[in-house]
Short mmCIF file of N, CA and C in Angstrom, two decimals:
data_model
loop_
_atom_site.label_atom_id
_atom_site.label_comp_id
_atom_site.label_asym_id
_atom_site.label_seq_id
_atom_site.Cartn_x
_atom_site.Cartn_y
_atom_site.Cartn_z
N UNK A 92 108.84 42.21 63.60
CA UNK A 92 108.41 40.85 63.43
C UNK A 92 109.58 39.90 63.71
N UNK A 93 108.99 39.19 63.42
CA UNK A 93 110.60 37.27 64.18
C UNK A 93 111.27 37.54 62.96
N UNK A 94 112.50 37.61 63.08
CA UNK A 94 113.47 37.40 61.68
C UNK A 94 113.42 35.82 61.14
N UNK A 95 112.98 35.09 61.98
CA UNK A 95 112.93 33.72 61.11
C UNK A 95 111.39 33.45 60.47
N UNK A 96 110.42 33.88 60.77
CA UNK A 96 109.21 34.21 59.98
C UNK A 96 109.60 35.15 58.98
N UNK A 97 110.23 36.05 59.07
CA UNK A 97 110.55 36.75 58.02
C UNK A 97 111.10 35.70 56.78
N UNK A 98 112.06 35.53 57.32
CA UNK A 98 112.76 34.46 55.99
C UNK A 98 112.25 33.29 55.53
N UNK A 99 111.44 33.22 56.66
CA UNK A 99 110.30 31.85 56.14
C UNK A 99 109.19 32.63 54.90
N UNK A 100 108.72 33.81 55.10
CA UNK A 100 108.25 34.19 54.19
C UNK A 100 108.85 34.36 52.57
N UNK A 101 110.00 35.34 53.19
CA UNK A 101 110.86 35.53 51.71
C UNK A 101 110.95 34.24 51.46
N UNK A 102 111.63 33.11 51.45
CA UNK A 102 112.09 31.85 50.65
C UNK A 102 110.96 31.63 50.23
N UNK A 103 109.38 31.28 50.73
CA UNK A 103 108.15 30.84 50.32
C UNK A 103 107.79 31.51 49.07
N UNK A 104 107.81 33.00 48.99
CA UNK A 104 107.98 33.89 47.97
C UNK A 104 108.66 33.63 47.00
N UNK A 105 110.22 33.24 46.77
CA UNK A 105 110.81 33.20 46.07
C UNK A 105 110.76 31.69 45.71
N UNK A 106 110.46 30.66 46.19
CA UNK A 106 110.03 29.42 46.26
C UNK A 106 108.61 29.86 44.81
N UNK A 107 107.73 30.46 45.12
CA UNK A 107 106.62 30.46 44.35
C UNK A 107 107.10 31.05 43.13
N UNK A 108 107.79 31.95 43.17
CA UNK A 108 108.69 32.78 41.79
C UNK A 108 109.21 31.82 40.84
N UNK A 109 109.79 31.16 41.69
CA UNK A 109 110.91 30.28 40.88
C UNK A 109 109.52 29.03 40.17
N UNK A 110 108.91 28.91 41.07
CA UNK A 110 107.58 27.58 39.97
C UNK A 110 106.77 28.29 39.06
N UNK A 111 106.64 29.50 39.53
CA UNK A 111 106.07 30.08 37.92
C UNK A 111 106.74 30.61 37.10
N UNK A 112 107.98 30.83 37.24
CA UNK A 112 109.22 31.10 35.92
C UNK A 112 109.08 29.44 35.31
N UNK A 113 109.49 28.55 36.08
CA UNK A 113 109.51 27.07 35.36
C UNK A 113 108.22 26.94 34.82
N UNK A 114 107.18 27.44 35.01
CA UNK A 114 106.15 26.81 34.35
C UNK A 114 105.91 27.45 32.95
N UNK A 115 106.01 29.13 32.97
CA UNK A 115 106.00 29.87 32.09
C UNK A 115 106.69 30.00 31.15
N UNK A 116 107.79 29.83 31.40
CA UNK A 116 109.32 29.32 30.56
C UNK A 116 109.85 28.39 30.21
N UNK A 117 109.66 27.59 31.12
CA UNK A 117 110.22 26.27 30.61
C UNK A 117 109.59 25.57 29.71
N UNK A 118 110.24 24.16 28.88
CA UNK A 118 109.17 23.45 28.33
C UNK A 118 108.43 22.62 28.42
N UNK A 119 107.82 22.27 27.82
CA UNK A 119 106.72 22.17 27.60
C UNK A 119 106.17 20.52 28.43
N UNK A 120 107.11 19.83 28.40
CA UNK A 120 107.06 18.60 28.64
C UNK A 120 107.09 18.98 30.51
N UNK A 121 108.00 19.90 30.94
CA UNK A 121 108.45 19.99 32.15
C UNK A 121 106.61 20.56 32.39
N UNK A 122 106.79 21.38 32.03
CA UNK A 122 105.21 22.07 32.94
C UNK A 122 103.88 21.05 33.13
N UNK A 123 103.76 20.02 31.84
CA UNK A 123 102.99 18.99 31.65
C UNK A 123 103.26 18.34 32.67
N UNK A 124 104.30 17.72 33.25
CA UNK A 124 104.99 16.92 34.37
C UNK A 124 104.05 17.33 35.60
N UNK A 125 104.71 18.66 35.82
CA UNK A 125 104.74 19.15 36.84
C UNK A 125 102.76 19.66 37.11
N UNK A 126 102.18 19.84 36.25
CA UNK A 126 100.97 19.71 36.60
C UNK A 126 100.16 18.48 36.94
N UNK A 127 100.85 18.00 36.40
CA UNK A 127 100.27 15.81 36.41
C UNK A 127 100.56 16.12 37.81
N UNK A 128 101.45 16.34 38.13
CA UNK A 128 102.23 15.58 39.82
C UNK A 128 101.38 16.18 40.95
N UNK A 129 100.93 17.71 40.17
CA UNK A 129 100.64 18.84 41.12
C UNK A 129 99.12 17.85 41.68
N UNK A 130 98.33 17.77 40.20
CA UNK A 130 97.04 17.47 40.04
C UNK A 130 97.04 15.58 40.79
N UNK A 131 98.14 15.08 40.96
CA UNK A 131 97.76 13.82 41.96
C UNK A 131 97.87 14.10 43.13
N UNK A 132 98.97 15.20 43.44
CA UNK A 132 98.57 15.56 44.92
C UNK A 132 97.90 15.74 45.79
N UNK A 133 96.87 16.65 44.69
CA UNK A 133 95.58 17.31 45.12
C UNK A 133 94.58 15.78 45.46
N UNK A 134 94.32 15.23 44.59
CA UNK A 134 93.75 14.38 44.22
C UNK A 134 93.55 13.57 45.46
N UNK A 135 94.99 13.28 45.63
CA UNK A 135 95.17 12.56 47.28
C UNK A 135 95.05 12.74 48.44
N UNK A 136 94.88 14.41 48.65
CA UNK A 136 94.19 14.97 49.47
C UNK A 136 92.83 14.63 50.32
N UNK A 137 93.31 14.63 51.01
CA UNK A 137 91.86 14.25 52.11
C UNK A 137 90.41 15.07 51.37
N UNK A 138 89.31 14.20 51.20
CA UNK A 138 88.06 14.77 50.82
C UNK A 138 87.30 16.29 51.35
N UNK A 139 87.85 16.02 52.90
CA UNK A 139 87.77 17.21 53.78
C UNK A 139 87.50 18.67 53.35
N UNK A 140 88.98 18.89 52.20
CA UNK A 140 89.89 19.79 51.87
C UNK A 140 88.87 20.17 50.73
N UNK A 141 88.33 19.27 49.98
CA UNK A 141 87.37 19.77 48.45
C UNK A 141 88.37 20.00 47.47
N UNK A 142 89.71 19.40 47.59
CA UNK A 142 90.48 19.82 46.20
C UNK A 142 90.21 18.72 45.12
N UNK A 143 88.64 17.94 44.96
CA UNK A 143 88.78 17.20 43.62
C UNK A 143 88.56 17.91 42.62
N UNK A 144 88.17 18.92 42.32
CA UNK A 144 87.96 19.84 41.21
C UNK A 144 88.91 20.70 40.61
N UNK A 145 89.96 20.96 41.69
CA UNK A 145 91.12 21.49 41.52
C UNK A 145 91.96 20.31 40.57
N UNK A 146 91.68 19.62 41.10
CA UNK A 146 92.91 18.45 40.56
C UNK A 146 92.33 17.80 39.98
N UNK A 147 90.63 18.06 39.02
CA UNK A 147 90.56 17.85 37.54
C UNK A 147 90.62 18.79 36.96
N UNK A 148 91.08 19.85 37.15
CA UNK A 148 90.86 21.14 36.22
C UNK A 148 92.64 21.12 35.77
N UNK A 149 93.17 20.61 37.12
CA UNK A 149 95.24 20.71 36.59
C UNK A 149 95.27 19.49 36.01
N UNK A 150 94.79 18.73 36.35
CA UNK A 150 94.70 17.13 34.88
C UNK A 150 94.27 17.71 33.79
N UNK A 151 93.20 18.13 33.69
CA UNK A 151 93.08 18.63 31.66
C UNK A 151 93.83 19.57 31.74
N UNK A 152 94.54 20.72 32.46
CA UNK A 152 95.02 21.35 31.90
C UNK A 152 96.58 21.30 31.24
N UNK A 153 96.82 19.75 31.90
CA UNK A 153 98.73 19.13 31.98
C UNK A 153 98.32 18.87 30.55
N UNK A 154 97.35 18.40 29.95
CA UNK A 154 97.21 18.39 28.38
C UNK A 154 97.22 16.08 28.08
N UNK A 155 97.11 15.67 29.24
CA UNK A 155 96.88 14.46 29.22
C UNK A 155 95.52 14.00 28.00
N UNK A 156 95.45 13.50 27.53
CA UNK A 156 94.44 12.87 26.60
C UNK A 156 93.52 11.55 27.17
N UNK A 157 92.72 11.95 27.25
CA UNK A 157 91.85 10.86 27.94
C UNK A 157 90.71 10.05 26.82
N UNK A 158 90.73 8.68 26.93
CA UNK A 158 90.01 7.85 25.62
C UNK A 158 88.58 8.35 26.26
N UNK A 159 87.59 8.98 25.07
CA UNK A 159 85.94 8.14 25.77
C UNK A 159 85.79 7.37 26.55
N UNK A 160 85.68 6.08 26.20
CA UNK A 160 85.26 5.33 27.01
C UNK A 160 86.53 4.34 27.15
N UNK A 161 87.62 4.22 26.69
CA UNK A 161 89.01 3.21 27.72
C UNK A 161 89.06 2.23 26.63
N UNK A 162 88.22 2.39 25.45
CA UNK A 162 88.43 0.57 24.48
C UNK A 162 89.12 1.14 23.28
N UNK A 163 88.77 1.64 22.13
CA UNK A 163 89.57 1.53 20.98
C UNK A 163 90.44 3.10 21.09
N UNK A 164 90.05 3.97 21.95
CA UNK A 164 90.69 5.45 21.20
C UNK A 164 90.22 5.89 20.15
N UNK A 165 89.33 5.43 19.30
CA UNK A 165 88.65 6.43 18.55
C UNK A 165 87.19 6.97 18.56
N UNK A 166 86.57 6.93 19.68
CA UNK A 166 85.39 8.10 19.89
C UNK A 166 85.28 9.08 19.73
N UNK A 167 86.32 9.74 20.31
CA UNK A 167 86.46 11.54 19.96
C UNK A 167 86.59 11.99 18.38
N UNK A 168 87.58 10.68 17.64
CA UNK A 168 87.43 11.11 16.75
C UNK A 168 86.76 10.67 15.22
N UNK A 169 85.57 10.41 15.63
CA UNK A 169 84.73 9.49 14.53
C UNK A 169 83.95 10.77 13.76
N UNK A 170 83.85 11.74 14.96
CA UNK A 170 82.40 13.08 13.58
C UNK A 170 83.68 14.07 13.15
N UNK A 171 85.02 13.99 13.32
CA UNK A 171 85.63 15.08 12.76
C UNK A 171 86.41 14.51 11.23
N UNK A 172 86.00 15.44 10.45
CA UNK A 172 86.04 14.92 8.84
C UNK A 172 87.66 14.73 8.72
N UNK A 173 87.96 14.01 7.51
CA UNK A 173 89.46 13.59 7.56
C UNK A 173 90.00 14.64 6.16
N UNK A 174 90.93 15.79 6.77
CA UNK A 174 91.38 16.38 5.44
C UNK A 174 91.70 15.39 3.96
N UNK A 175 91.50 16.22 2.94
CA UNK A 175 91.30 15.59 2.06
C UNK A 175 92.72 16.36 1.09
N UNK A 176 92.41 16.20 -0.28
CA UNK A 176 93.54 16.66 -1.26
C UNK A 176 92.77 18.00 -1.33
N UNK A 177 91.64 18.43 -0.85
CA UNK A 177 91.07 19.61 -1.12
C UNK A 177 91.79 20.56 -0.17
N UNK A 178 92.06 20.41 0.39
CA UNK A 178 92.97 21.21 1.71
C UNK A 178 94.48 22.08 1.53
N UNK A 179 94.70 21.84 0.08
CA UNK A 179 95.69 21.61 -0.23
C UNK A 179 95.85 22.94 -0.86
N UNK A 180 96.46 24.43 -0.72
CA UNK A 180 96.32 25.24 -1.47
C UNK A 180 97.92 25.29 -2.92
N UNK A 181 97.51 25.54 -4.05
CA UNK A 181 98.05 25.83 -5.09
C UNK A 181 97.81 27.11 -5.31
N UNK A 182 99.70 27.62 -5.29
CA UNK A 182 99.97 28.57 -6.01
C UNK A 182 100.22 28.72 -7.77
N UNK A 183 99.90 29.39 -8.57
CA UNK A 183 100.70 29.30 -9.78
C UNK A 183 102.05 29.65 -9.82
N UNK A 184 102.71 29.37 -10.73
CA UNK A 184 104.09 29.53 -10.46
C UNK A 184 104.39 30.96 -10.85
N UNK A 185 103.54 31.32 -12.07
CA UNK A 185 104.02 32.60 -12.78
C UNK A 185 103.06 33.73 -11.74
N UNK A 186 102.09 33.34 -10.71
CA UNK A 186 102.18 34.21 -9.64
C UNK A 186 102.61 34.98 -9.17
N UNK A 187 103.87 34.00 -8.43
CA UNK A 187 105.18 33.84 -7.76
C UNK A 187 106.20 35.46 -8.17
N UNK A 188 106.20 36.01 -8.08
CA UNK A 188 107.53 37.46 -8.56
C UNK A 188 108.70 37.08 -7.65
N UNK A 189 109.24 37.28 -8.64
CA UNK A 189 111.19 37.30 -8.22
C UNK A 189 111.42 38.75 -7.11
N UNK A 190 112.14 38.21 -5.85
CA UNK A 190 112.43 39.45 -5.06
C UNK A 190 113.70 40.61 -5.68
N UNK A 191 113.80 41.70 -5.61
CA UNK A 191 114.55 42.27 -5.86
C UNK A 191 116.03 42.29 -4.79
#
Protein backbone atom coordinates (compact mmCIF):
# COMPACT_ATOMS: atom_id res chain seq x y z
CA UNK A 1 0.00 0.00 0.00
CA UNK A 2 1.19 4.08 -0.29
CA UNK A 3 3.25 4.68 2.85
CA UNK A 4 1.55 8.03 3.14
CA UNK A 5 -2.03 6.45 3.30
CA UNK A 6 -0.56 4.32 5.63
CA UNK A 7 0.31 7.07 8.07
CA UNK A 8 -2.68 8.87 7.21
CA UNK A 9 -4.40 5.97 8.65
CA UNK A 10 -2.22 5.33 11.76
CA UNK A 11 -2.41 9.17 12.96
CA UNK A 12 -6.43 9.00 12.25
CA UNK A 13 -6.30 5.94 14.59
CA UNK A 14 -4.37 7.33 17.11
CA UNK A 15 -6.12 10.73 16.60
CA UNK A 16 -9.46 8.69 17.62
CA UNK A 17 -7.53 6.96 20.70
CA UNK A 18 -6.42 9.95 22.05
CA UNK A 19 -10.50 11.55 21.99
CA UNK A 20 -11.70 8.64 23.67
CA UNK A 21 -9.00 8.49 26.45
CA UNK A 22 -10.04 12.40 26.92
CA UNK A 23 -13.47 11.65 27.03
CA UNK A 24 -13.31 8.60 29.29
CA UNK A 25 -10.78 10.01 31.59
CA UNK A 26 -10.81 13.20 31.66
CA UNK A 27 -13.17 15.50 33.49
CA UNK A 28 -15.98 16.00 33.53
CA UNK A 29 -16.43 19.56 32.48
CA UNK A 30 -13.85 18.76 29.49
CA UNK A 31 -16.05 15.87 27.98
CA UNK A 32 -19.31 18.13 28.55
CA UNK A 33 -17.36 20.79 26.36
CA UNK A 34 -16.33 18.69 23.99
CA UNK A 35 -19.72 17.07 23.28
CA UNK A 36 -21.53 20.58 23.15
CA UNK A 37 -18.92 21.51 20.34
CA UNK A 38 -19.13 17.98 18.80
CA UNK A 39 -23.12 18.22 18.88
CA UNK A 40 -23.02 21.99 17.08
CA UNK A 41 -21.01 20.67 14.48
CA UNK A 42 -23.23 18.15 13.59
CA UNK A 43 -25.99 20.40 13.90
CA UNK A 44 -24.42 22.67 11.23
CA UNK A 45 -24.08 20.17 8.95
CA UNK A 46 -25.77 20.29 5.79
CA UNK A 47 -29.46 18.66 6.09
CA UNK A 48 -28.29 16.36 3.24
CA UNK A 49 -26.07 14.42 5.71
CA UNK A 50 -29.27 13.58 8.39
CA UNK A 51 -26.95 14.34 11.35
CA UNK A 52 -29.92 16.25 13.31
CA UNK A 53 -30.54 13.40 15.53
CA UNK A 54 -27.07 12.73 16.10
CA UNK A 55 -26.52 16.12 17.37
CA UNK A 56 -29.64 15.90 19.67
CA UNK A 57 -28.75 12.79 21.14
CA UNK A 58 -24.72 14.47 21.88
CA UNK A 59 -26.68 17.68 23.27
CA UNK A 60 -28.57 15.65 26.02
CA UNK A 61 -25.94 13.61 26.38
CA UNK A 62 -23.13 16.79 27.16
CA UNK A 63 -25.65 16.93 30.23
CA UNK A 64 -26.87 20.63 29.19
CA UNK A 65 -30.24 21.35 31.04
CA UNK A 66 -32.87 22.59 29.02
CA UNK A 67 -36.02 24.85 30.69
CA UNK A 68 -39.66 23.42 29.52
CA UNK A 69 -40.78 25.97 28.05
CA UNK A 70 -37.74 29.10 28.23
CA UNK A 71 -39.86 31.33 31.13
CA UNK A 72 -39.41 30.61 34.83
CA UNK A 73 -37.20 27.17 35.05
CA UNK A 74 -39.48 25.55 37.13
CA UNK A 75 -41.67 23.08 35.07
CA UNK A 76 -39.68 20.09 35.39
CA UNK A 77 -39.72 20.65 38.73
CA UNK A 78 -43.24 21.35 40.12
CA UNK A 79 -44.61 17.20 40.58
CA UNK A 80 -41.25 16.18 42.27
CA UNK A 81 -41.91 16.30 46.15
CA UNK A 82 -39.46 18.50 48.21
CA UNK A 83 -37.43 16.30 50.85
CA UNK A 84 -38.58 16.89 54.07
CA UNK A 85 -37.04 16.38 57.89
CA UNK A 86 -38.45 12.85 57.23
CA UNK A 87 -35.52 11.98 55.03
CA UNK A 88 -33.38 12.30 57.61
CA UNK A 89 -32.07 8.95 59.11
CA UNK A 90 -31.22 8.74 63.06
CA UNK A 91 -28.89 6.63 64.54
CA UNK A 92 -28.97 6.00 68.40
CA UNK A 93 -25.95 6.72 69.92
CA UNK A 94 -25.71 3.66 72.26
CA UNK A 95 -26.16 1.72 68.82
CA UNK A 96 -23.02 3.00 67.74
CA UNK A 97 -20.01 0.18 69.25
CA UNK A 98 -16.59 1.39 69.84
CA UNK A 99 -14.03 -0.19 67.18
CA UNK A 100 -11.47 -2.32 68.59
Amino acid sequence: MNPLLDDLLVGGVLLLSLGYALVKLGPRILRRRMLDSLSRVLAAAPPVFRLGPAAQRLSAASGKSQAACGGCDTCGSEGSPAPGPSAEINVPVGKIGRRA
